[in-house]
Short mmCIF file of C-alpha atoms and ligand atoms in Angstrom, two decimals:
data_model
loop_
_atom_site.label_atom_id
_atom_site.label_comp_id
_atom_site.label_asym_id
_atom_site.label_seq_id
_atom_site.Cartn_x
_atom_site.Cartn_y
_atom_site.Cartn_z
CA UNK A 300 140.99 96.00 123.04
CA UNK A 301 141.14 98.24 119.99
CA UNK A 302 138.40 100.88 119.96
CA UNK A 303 135.87 100.36 117.18
CA UNK A 304 136.59 102.78 114.33
CA UNK A 305 134.31 105.78 114.42
CA UNK A 306 133.62 108.12 111.54
CA UNK A 307 134.02 111.86 111.04
CA UNK A 308 131.55 113.69 108.88
CA UNK A 309 130.81 117.25 107.83
CA UNK A 310 127.18 118.31 107.31
CA UNK A 311 126.32 121.31 105.15
CA UNK A 312 123.06 122.93 106.27
CA UNK A 313 121.58 122.49 109.74
CA UNK A 314 117.92 122.91 108.82
CA UNK A 315 115.20 120.36 109.58
CA UNK A 316 116.99 117.57 107.77
CA UNK A 317 120.61 118.49 108.47
CA UNK A 318 120.17 119.17 112.16
CA UNK A 319 118.16 116.03 112.93
CA UNK A 320 120.68 113.92 111.02
CA UNK A 321 123.65 115.67 112.65
CA UNK A 322 122.25 115.14 116.12
CA UNK A 323 121.23 111.51 115.59
CA UNK A 324 124.63 110.73 114.00
CA UNK A 325 126.42 112.44 116.89
CA UNK A 326 124.34 110.42 119.35
CA UNK A 327 125.43 107.26 117.50
CA UNK A 328 129.08 108.14 118.20
CA UNK A 329 129.95 109.70 114.85
CA UNK A 330 132.06 112.86 115.09
CA UNK A 331 129.89 115.45 113.38
CA UNK A 332 130.93 118.92 112.19
CA UNK A 333 127.99 120.99 111.03
CA UNK A 334 127.98 124.31 109.20
CA UNK A 335 125.04 126.61 108.69
CA UNK A 336 124.68 130.06 107.12
CA UNK A 337 121.65 131.19 109.13
CA UNK A 338 122.76 133.10 112.26
CA UNK A 339 119.49 132.50 114.14
CA UNK A 340 119.94 128.72 113.80
CA UNK A 341 123.51 128.97 115.09
CA UNK A 342 122.41 131.17 118.00
CA UNK A 343 119.77 128.62 119.01
CA UNK A 344 122.37 125.85 118.89
CA UNK A 345 124.68 127.87 121.14
CA UNK A 346 121.82 127.67 123.64
CA UNK A 347 121.63 123.89 123.13
CA UNK A 348 118.29 123.97 121.31
CA UNK A 349 116.89 123.57 117.82
CA UNK A 350 115.28 126.46 115.95
CA UNK A 351 112.13 124.36 115.45
CA UNK A 352 110.03 121.96 117.48
CA UNK A 353 110.90 118.29 117.03
CA UNK A 354 110.20 115.80 119.83
CA UNK A 355 113.40 114.50 121.46
CA UNK A 356 115.74 116.73 119.50
CA UNK A 357 116.64 119.32 122.14
CA UNK A 358 117.54 116.60 124.65
CA UNK A 359 119.94 115.00 122.20
CA UNK A 360 121.46 118.38 121.36
CA UNK A 361 122.07 119.05 125.06
CA UNK A 362 123.71 115.65 125.49
CA UNK A 363 126.02 115.80 122.48
CA UNK A 364 126.74 119.46 121.72
CA UNK A 365 130.46 120.12 122.10
CA UNK A 366 131.20 116.37 122.46
CA UNK A 367 130.48 114.54 119.21
CA UNK A 368 128.42 117.41 117.74
CA UNK A 369 130.40 120.46 116.67
CA UNK A 370 128.67 123.47 115.14
CA UNK A 371 131.41 125.38 113.36
CA UNK A 372 131.68 128.38 111.05
CA UNK A 373 133.81 126.46 108.60
CA UNK A 374 135.05 122.87 108.50
CA UNK A 375 138.30 122.58 110.50
CA UNK A 376 141.10 121.59 108.15
CA UNK A 377 142.84 119.25 110.63
CA UNK A 378 140.01 116.68 110.68
CA UNK A 379 140.21 113.55 108.49
CA UNK A 380 136.64 113.54 107.20
CA UNK A 381 135.15 110.29 105.90
CA UNK A 382 132.20 112.06 104.33
CA UNK A 383 130.43 115.35 103.72
CA UNK A 384 126.64 115.38 103.59
CA UNK A 385 124.71 118.06 101.71
CA UNK A 386 121.33 118.79 103.31
CA UNK A 387 120.54 122.25 101.97
CA UNK A 388 117.07 123.23 100.79
CA UNK A 389 115.76 122.64 97.27
CA UNK A 390 112.73 124.95 97.13
CA UNK A 391 110.69 126.00 94.11
CA UNK A 392 111.93 129.08 92.28
CA UNK A 393 110.29 132.38 93.13
CA UNK A 394 109.26 134.67 90.28
CA UNK A 395 107.82 138.12 91.18
CA UNK A 396 107.32 136.98 94.77
CA UNK A 397 105.36 133.89 93.69
CA UNK A 398 106.41 130.26 93.71
CA UNK A 399 106.68 128.75 90.26
CA UNK A 400 106.77 125.10 89.31
CA UNK A 401 110.50 124.83 88.74
CA UNK A 402 112.92 123.70 91.46
CA UNK A 403 115.79 125.88 92.50
CA UNK A 404 119.06 124.03 93.09
CA UNK A 405 121.04 127.20 93.84
CA UNK A 406 121.70 126.10 97.43
CA UNK A 407 123.27 122.86 96.21
CA UNK A 408 125.58 124.88 94.00
CA UNK A 409 126.38 127.23 96.90
CA UNK A 410 127.15 124.24 99.14
CA UNK A 411 129.54 122.86 96.54
CA UNK A 412 131.16 126.14 95.62
CA UNK A 413 131.27 127.57 99.14
CA UNK A 414 131.50 124.97 101.87
CA UNK A 415 133.25 122.14 100.00
CA UNK A 416 135.59 124.00 97.71
CA UNK A 417 138.50 124.44 100.13
CA UNK A 418 138.18 121.27 102.19
CA UNK A 419 137.31 118.56 99.65
CA UNK A 420 140.30 116.76 98.15
CA UNK A 421 138.70 113.74 96.51
CA UNK A 422 139.38 111.34 99.38
CA UNK A 423 136.04 111.90 101.11
CA UNK A 424 132.59 110.65 100.15
CA UNK A 425 130.11 113.41 99.28
CA UNK A 426 126.54 112.41 100.09
CA UNK A 427 123.63 114.29 98.55
CA UNK A 428 120.73 114.09 101.00
CA UNK A 429 118.54 116.90 99.65
CA UNK A 430 115.62 116.08 97.36
CA UNK A 431 116.63 116.70 93.75
CA UNK A 432 115.49 116.05 90.19
CA UNK A 433 116.68 112.82 88.64
CA UNK A 434 120.22 113.15 87.29
CA UNK A 435 121.36 115.94 89.63
CA UNK A 436 123.88 113.76 91.48
CA UNK A 437 125.45 112.36 88.31
CA UNK A 438 125.23 115.41 86.06
CA UNK A 439 125.77 118.33 88.45
CA UNK A 440 127.43 117.17 91.68
CA UNK A 441 129.78 114.54 90.24
CA UNK A 442 131.38 116.70 87.51
CA UNK A 443 131.81 119.55 89.97
CA UNK A 444 133.69 117.27 92.38
CA UNK A 445 135.76 115.77 89.55
CA UNK A 446 136.88 119.23 88.51
CA UNK A 447 137.69 120.16 92.08
CA UNK A 448 139.94 117.17 92.79
CA UNK A 449 141.16 116.38 89.27
CA UNK A 450 140.02 112.74 89.30
CA UNK A 451 138.02 111.05 86.51
CA UNK A 452 134.24 111.11 87.14
CA UNK A 453 134.04 107.35 87.49
CA UNK A 454 136.37 107.47 90.51
CA UNK A 455 134.52 110.21 92.36
CA UNK A 456 133.18 109.16 95.75
CA UNK A 457 129.63 110.45 95.60
CA UNK A 458 126.41 109.00 96.94
CA UNK A 459 122.72 109.85 96.82
CA UNK A 460 121.05 108.93 100.12
CA UNK A 461 117.68 110.67 100.33
CA UNK A 462 115.94 111.73 103.52
CA UNK A 463 112.48 110.22 104.07
CA UNK A 464 111.62 111.05 107.67
CA UNK A 465 108.41 112.66 108.81
CA UNK A 466 108.67 115.98 110.61
CA UNK A 467 107.54 115.41 114.16
CA UNK A 468 108.90 111.86 114.17
CA UNK A 469 112.29 112.48 112.61
CA UNK A 470 114.49 111.48 115.55
CA UNK A 471 112.78 108.14 115.92
CA UNK A 472 112.50 107.45 112.20
CA UNK A 473 116.15 108.23 111.48
CA UNK A 474 117.15 105.25 113.58
CA UNK A 475 114.35 102.97 112.38
CA UNK A 476 113.43 103.65 108.76
CA UNK A 477 115.29 101.75 106.08
CA UNK A 478 117.91 104.13 104.69
CA UNK A 479 118.18 104.25 100.91
CA UNK A 480 121.75 104.48 99.73
CA UNK A 481 123.34 104.55 96.29
CA UNK A 482 126.79 105.40 94.98
CA UNK A 483 128.84 106.28 91.95
CA UNK A 484 131.11 103.23 92.42
CA UNK A 485 131.71 100.36 94.85
CA UNK A 486 133.80 102.42 97.24
CA UNK A 487 131.11 105.13 97.43
CA UNK A 488 128.53 102.48 98.28
CA UNK A 489 130.81 100.88 100.87
CA UNK A 490 131.37 104.14 102.76
CA UNK A 491 127.68 105.11 102.56
CA UNK A 492 126.75 101.65 103.92
CA UNK A 493 129.22 101.99 106.77
CA UNK A 494 127.98 105.47 107.65
CA UNK A 495 124.26 104.73 107.67
CA UNK A 496 124.70 101.37 109.40
CA UNK A 497 126.04 103.29 112.37
CA UNK A 498 122.67 105.04 112.59
CA UNK A 499 120.10 102.47 111.55
CA UNK A 500 119.97 98.66 111.23
CA UNK A 501 118.35 98.60 107.77
CA UNK A 502 120.11 99.97 104.72
CA UNK A 503 118.73 99.44 101.21
CA UNK A 504 121.12 99.70 98.29
CA UNK A 505 119.48 101.30 95.26
CA UNK A 506 120.69 100.12 91.87
CA UNK A 507 121.90 103.55 90.77
CA UNK A 508 122.10 107.20 91.81
CA UNK A 509 119.02 107.83 89.68
CA UNK A 510 117.06 105.06 91.37
CA UNK A 511 117.76 106.62 94.78
CA UNK A 512 116.67 110.05 93.52
CA UNK A 513 113.47 108.51 92.14
CA UNK A 514 112.68 106.56 95.31
CA UNK A 515 112.49 109.77 97.30
CA UNK A 516 110.40 111.54 94.67
CA UNK A 517 108.07 108.55 94.31
CA UNK A 518 107.48 108.27 98.05
CA UNK A 519 106.26 111.87 98.27
CA UNK A 520 104.51 112.07 94.92
CA UNK A 521 102.66 108.85 95.73
CA UNK A 522 101.34 110.48 98.91
CA UNK A 523 100.42 113.62 97.01
CA UNK A 524 98.50 111.67 94.37
CA UNK A 525 96.79 109.46 96.93
CA UNK A 526 95.51 112.51 98.78
CA UNK A 527 94.41 114.06 95.48
CA UNK A 528 92.16 111.06 94.85
CA UNK A 529 90.55 111.53 98.27
CA UNK A 530 90.04 115.23 97.60
CA UNK A 531 88.68 114.67 94.09
CA UNK A 532 86.25 111.97 95.31
CA UNK A 533 85.17 114.19 98.18
CA UNK A 534 84.31 117.11 95.92
CA UNK A 535 82.66 114.86 93.33
CA UNK A 536 80.34 113.40 95.98
CA UNK A 537 79.06 116.88 96.80
CA UNK A 538 77.93 117.31 93.19
CA UNK A 539 75.42 114.54 93.94
CA UNK A 540 74.28 115.93 97.27
CA UNK A 541 76.33 113.39 99.19
CA UNK A 542 78.74 114.13 102.05
CA UNK A 543 82.20 113.43 100.62
CA UNK A 544 83.81 112.45 103.93
CA UNK A 545 81.00 110.05 104.77
CA UNK A 546 81.09 108.26 101.43
CA UNK A 547 84.84 107.79 101.73
CA UNK A 548 84.60 106.49 105.30
CA UNK A 549 81.84 104.05 104.36
CA UNK A 550 83.60 102.91 101.18
CA UNK A 551 86.70 102.05 103.23
CA UNK A 552 84.98 100.45 106.22
CA UNK A 553 85.67 96.72 106.47
CA UNK A 554 86.66 96.62 102.81
CA UNK A 555 90.38 96.27 102.64
CA UNK A 556 90.59 96.86 98.90
CA UNK A 557 89.54 100.51 99.47
CA UNK A 558 91.84 102.84 101.30
CA UNK A 559 90.66 106.17 99.95
CA UNK A 560 92.34 109.10 101.68
CA UNK A 561 90.28 111.46 103.80
CA UNK A 562 89.94 114.91 102.24
CA UNK A 563 92.41 117.51 103.46
CA UNK A 564 95.05 120.04 102.57
CA UNK A 565 98.20 118.61 101.06
CA UNK A 566 101.18 120.84 101.48
CA UNK A 567 104.18 121.33 103.74
CA UNK A 568 107.76 121.94 102.71
CA UNK A 569 108.09 118.66 100.77
CA UNK A 570 104.72 117.68 99.33
CA UNK A 571 104.12 121.11 97.83
CA UNK A 572 107.19 120.78 95.64
CA UNK A 573 108.36 117.20 95.17
CA UNK A 574 105.94 116.38 92.34
CA UNK A 575 107.31 119.40 90.48
CA UNK A 576 110.88 118.26 91.19
CA UNK A 577 109.94 114.86 89.73
CA UNK A 578 108.45 116.19 86.51
CA UNK A 579 111.10 118.91 86.15
CA UNK A 580 113.16 117.08 83.57
CA UNK A 581 110.71 114.70 81.93
CA UNK A 582 108.98 117.08 79.49
CA UNK A 583 108.03 114.38 76.98
CA UNK A 584 106.83 111.74 79.43
CA UNK A 585 103.12 110.79 79.30
CA UNK A 586 103.00 110.33 83.10
CA UNK A 587 103.55 114.03 83.57
CA UNK A 588 99.93 115.19 83.12
CA UNK A 589 98.55 112.77 85.68
CA UNK A 590 101.15 113.79 88.27
CA UNK A 591 100.63 117.51 87.67
CA UNK A 592 96.85 117.37 87.74
CA UNK A 593 96.93 115.58 91.11
CA UNK A 594 99.19 118.33 92.50
CA UNK A 595 97.01 121.07 91.05
CA UNK A 596 93.86 119.49 92.47
CA UNK A 597 95.39 119.50 95.93
CA UNK A 598 96.45 123.13 95.49
CA UNK A 599 92.90 124.06 94.48
CA UNK A 600 91.56 123.07 97.93
CA UNK A 601 92.83 126.41 99.30
CA UNK A 602 90.61 128.37 96.90
CA UNK A 603 87.56 126.41 98.03
CA UNK A 604 88.06 127.67 101.56
CA UNK A 605 88.26 131.28 100.39
CA UNK A 606 85.10 130.75 98.35
CA UNK A 607 83.34 129.25 101.38
CA UNK A 608 84.30 132.23 103.59
CA UNK A 609 82.90 134.61 100.98
CA UNK A 610 79.65 132.67 100.78
CA UNK A 611 79.26 132.65 104.57
CA UNK A 612 80.09 136.24 105.49
CA UNK A 613 80.04 138.11 102.21
CA UNK A 614 82.57 140.61 100.95
CA UNK A 615 85.21 141.87 103.41
CA UNK A 616 84.72 144.82 105.72
CA UNK A 617 86.48 146.01 108.85
CA UNK A 618 84.12 144.17 111.21
CA UNK A 619 84.40 140.82 109.39
CA UNK A 620 87.35 139.17 111.05
CA UNK A 621 88.19 135.60 110.11
CA UNK A 622 89.89 133.42 112.74
CA UNK A 623 92.38 130.85 111.43
CA UNK A 624 93.69 128.16 113.76
CA UNK A 625 96.23 125.50 112.84
CA UNK A 626 98.80 127.57 110.95
CA UNK A 627 101.52 124.88 110.99
CA UNK A 628 101.30 122.64 107.94
CA UNK A 629 100.06 119.71 110.00
CA UNK A 630 98.84 118.99 113.50
CA UNK A 631 99.86 115.35 113.82
CA UNK A 632 102.59 114.60 114.43
CA UNK A 633 102.82 118.11 115.78
CA UNK A 634 105.23 120.55 114.22
CA UNK A 635 105.98 124.26 114.37
CA UNK A 636 106.77 124.33 110.64
CA UNK A 637 104.89 127.00 108.68
CA UNK A 638 106.72 126.36 105.43
CA UNK A 639 104.46 125.41 102.54
CA UNK A 640 101.47 125.39 104.87
CA UNK A 641 98.06 125.55 103.18
CA UNK A 642 96.89 127.58 106.17
CA UNK A 643 99.42 130.26 105.25
CA UNK A 644 98.38 130.15 101.58
CA UNK A 645 94.70 130.42 102.58
CA UNK A 646 95.54 133.39 104.83
CA UNK A 647 97.44 135.05 101.97
CA UNK A 648 94.46 134.59 99.67
CA UNK A 649 92.02 135.92 102.26
CA UNK A 650 94.27 138.93 102.82
CA UNK A 651 94.45 139.58 99.07
CA UNK A 652 90.64 139.67 98.98
CA UNK A 653 90.66 142.12 101.90
CA UNK A 654 89.69 140.10 105.00
CA UNK A 655 91.20 140.86 108.39
CA UNK A 656 92.43 137.83 110.31
CA UNK A 657 93.27 136.49 113.74
CA UNK A 658 95.89 133.71 113.62
CA UNK A 659 96.43 130.94 116.15
CA UNK A 660 98.43 127.74 116.43
CA UNK A 661 99.19 125.38 119.30
CA UNK A 662 102.83 124.80 118.34
CA UNK A 663 104.05 127.33 115.75
CA UNK A 664 106.28 130.04 117.15
CA UNK A 665 104.43 133.37 117.59
CA UNK A 666 107.34 135.41 116.18
CA UNK A 667 107.29 133.28 113.03
CA UNK A 668 103.53 133.77 112.62
CA UNK A 669 103.99 137.49 113.25
CA UNK A 670 106.63 137.64 110.54
CA UNK A 671 104.07 136.42 107.99
CA UNK A 672 102.35 139.81 108.29
CA UNK A 673 98.93 138.28 107.69
CA UNK A 674 96.97 139.15 110.80
CA UNK A 675 96.89 139.47 114.56
CA UNK A 676 98.65 136.58 116.31
CA UNK A 677 96.57 135.29 119.21
CA UNK A 678 97.80 133.34 122.22
CA UNK A 679 94.66 131.22 122.51
CA UNK A 680 91.82 129.91 120.40
CA UNK A 681 89.39 131.87 122.58
CA UNK A 682 91.22 135.10 121.84
CA UNK A 683 91.24 134.32 118.11
CA UNK A 684 87.48 133.72 118.08
CA UNK A 685 86.38 136.54 120.37
CA UNK A 686 85.81 139.20 117.70
CA UNK A 687 85.73 136.87 114.67
CA UNK A 688 82.81 136.14 112.35
CA UNK A 689 83.89 132.59 111.67
CA UNK A 690 86.64 130.11 112.47
CA UNK A 691 88.72 127.99 110.12
CA UNK A 692 90.32 124.98 111.85
CA UNK A 693 93.04 124.18 109.38
CA UNK A 694 95.10 121.39 110.88
CA UNK A 695 94.42 118.32 112.97
CA UNK A 696 96.24 119.06 116.22
CA UNK A 697 95.04 116.80 119.02
CA UNK A 698 94.19 119.73 121.27
CA UNK A 699 91.15 120.65 119.18
CA UNK A 700 89.38 117.66 120.65
CA UNK A 701 89.97 119.08 124.15
CA UNK A 702 89.51 122.80 123.78
CA UNK A 703 86.59 123.05 121.44
CA UNK A 704 83.93 123.23 124.08
CA UNK A 705 81.97 125.96 122.42
CA UNK A 706 80.43 127.79 125.35
CA UNK A 707 84.04 128.58 126.21
CA UNK A 708 84.71 130.07 122.82
CA UNK A 709 82.52 133.02 123.82
CA UNK A 710 82.38 134.40 120.30
CA UNK A 711 80.20 137.42 119.71
CA UNK A 712 78.75 136.32 116.38
CA UNK A 713 75.67 134.05 116.46
CA UNK A 714 75.34 131.62 114.88
CA UNK A 715 79.08 131.09 114.70
CA UNK A 716 80.34 129.29 111.60
CA UNK A 717 83.25 126.85 111.84
CA UNK A 718 85.02 125.03 109.07
CA UNK A 719 86.50 121.95 110.74
CA UNK A 720 88.66 121.01 107.77
CA UNK A 721 90.17 117.88 109.33
CA UNK A 722 87.33 116.62 111.50
CA UNK A 723 89.73 117.56 114.30
CA UNK A 724 87.01 118.72 116.65
CA UNK A 725 85.55 115.27 117.26
CA UNK A 726 84.65 115.82 120.90
CA UNK A 727 82.66 118.95 120.28
CA UNK A 728 79.91 119.89 122.63
CA UNK A 729 77.35 120.74 120.04
CA UNK A 730 75.56 123.96 120.56
CA UNK A 731 72.62 125.47 118.63
CA UNK A 732 74.61 128.60 118.09
CA UNK A 733 77.39 126.86 116.22
CA UNK A 734 77.31 125.67 112.62
CA UNK A 735 80.03 123.26 111.63
CA UNK A 736 81.06 122.48 108.08
CA UNK A 737 83.69 120.00 106.96
CA UNK A 738 85.51 119.54 103.68
CA UNK A 739 83.01 116.74 103.05
CA UNK A 740 79.97 119.05 102.97
CA UNK A 741 81.48 122.40 102.07
CA UNK A 742 79.60 122.79 98.81
CA UNK A 743 76.72 120.34 98.80
CA UNK A 744 74.33 121.91 96.37
CA UNK A 745 71.88 119.26 95.21
CA UNK A 746 69.91 117.75 98.07
CA UNK A 747 68.93 114.09 98.04
CA UNK A 748 65.42 112.97 99.09
CA UNK A 749 66.92 112.01 102.46
CA UNK A 750 68.00 115.61 102.94
N1 NAD B 103 111.86 118.93 106.05
C1 NAD B 103 111.74 117.63 105.90
O1 NAD B 103 111.13 116.97 106.72
C2 NAD B 103 112.36 116.92 104.73
C3 NAD B 103 112.17 115.56 104.61
C4 NAD B 103 112.77 114.88 103.58
C5 NAD B 103 113.55 115.58 102.65
N2 NAD B 103 113.71 116.92 102.76
C6 NAD B 103 114.58 117.57 101.79
O2 NAD B 103 115.81 117.87 102.45
C7 NAD B 103 116.34 119.12 101.98
C8 NAD B 103 116.51 120.07 103.14
O3 NAD B 103 115.24 120.34 103.69
P1 NAD B 103 115.08 121.15 105.04
O4 NAD B 103 113.64 121.08 105.37
O5 NAD B 103 116.07 120.68 106.01
O6 NAD B 103 115.47 122.61 104.55
P2 NAD B 103 115.91 123.83 105.49
O7 NAD B 103 115.72 125.04 104.70
O8 NAD B 103 115.23 123.70 106.82
O9 NAD B 103 117.46 123.56 105.75
C9 NAD B 103 118.47 123.85 104.86
C10 NAD B 103 119.53 124.65 105.63
O10 NAD B 103 120.70 124.77 104.85
C11 NAD B 103 121.27 126.05 105.12
N3 NAD B 103 122.19 126.37 104.02
C12 NAD B 103 121.89 126.69 102.75
N4 NAD B 103 123.02 126.86 102.03
C13 NAD B 103 124.05 126.63 102.87
C14 NAD B 103 125.46 126.64 102.73
N5 NAD B 103 126.04 126.92 101.55
N6 NAD B 103 126.24 126.35 103.81
C15 NAD B 103 125.66 126.08 105.01
N7 NAD B 103 124.32 126.05 105.21
C16 NAD B 103 123.53 126.32 104.14
C17 NAD B 103 120.08 126.96 105.22
O11 NAD B 103 120.35 128.15 105.92
C18 NAD B 103 119.07 126.07 105.95
O12 NAD B 103 119.09 126.25 107.34
C19 NAD B 103 115.38 119.60 100.91
O13 NAD B 103 115.83 119.16 99.66
C20 NAD B 103 114.08 118.92 101.28
O14 NAD B 103 113.23 118.75 100.19
C21 NAD B 103 113.15 117.61 103.78
#
């Protein structure tokens, strides 16, 4: 019996998105060649492991590395590739060491000009997987490829197939989530369909390259705006002396027409930037202000924490150490990712004011936290609290429910203030010596008659 035709693909960039896709595709029987510029990532892969924590990923790497998964310095020229997939980062531009609101597509250009230049001959599909502003595939990638292979733009095999997985669940979601595909022409769509059908049963064909770009941006901007409503409602409630978290919980309970988000920090490598990538090239559009103000409101939550610390312990001095726990950008599903984490931004702001800090996280890699240069990295929550004046619990890792038995915290300061930003410490053994605040009651000023 004739063996079912497999596919051969080249992936450019083995970061969070590229590596998970490469490994899941290799596990599905696709021959995958991956290239990556970062030596540390390549060194980890030589040891059969990922450079970040993602459930299930290391096992799949062990099983497929050197078989269907090939990490190479450059794409071998004797392979008949069906497709190349670009998964490089699309961060916000940095100006004077600060992030600005404009996306930086330099890595896409470097992927095209570096990795693809010598191997692409016009016969392979090029898939853009990175998150980009609307029009990037048609107006930047397509003309570049046309120039490279000498074909008219309409004949270029190019597809936009955005990544929508959740860090911490990526391996599972890659094989289960509907994959959005789109292409420059029928043949582009056919190859993209064939490729993603080998990974997942459900493939959705977007009507155009632009529609696929928008779908990705809408998914993340929708989440951003939804969380902004929760945060705005939470802070508004406190103006009236009402606990913001409680009013949201009660408004939602048993009333299916309300699904107001709980208050919380909204960041991470995608949510902190995708709204800006969406509005990047729609300067005249009336929707812009609404989208931007939601993003800005979420960003402003970091400043509230700094303000709260100042109110609680006053201006910084050498003996006023602030403990921060939950440095990764989220606790559930758990991740080691510190990129775009509000906890890191809060720590940077506290440092700028002059506070000393102890940093802790259950999953983030100590050497990565150390590299931030923001404070002492502690191996346990107890160690972080020991000489601290207060504790900020900044993500919702499940372990907070287990370890936050306060007598064990043995902190020296009494009463000890805790900001439990996510209501993560639900199983707390309450203790007279501990004062807990949440984002819902951070700044209640006016008291109601009921207290
Ligand atoms: N992280 C997520 O969960 C997620 C989810 C959905 C979409 N996205 C989008 O996917 C894209 C990639 O995100 P990421 O989190 O994987 O970023 P990342 O920074 O983790 O990975 C990108 C990798 O590409 C490598 N690289 C850059 N230029 C290269 C080149 N010319 N040749 C080879 N390697 C090169 C970098 O060294 C890096 O390791 C972004 O556009 C992001 O917005 C990310």
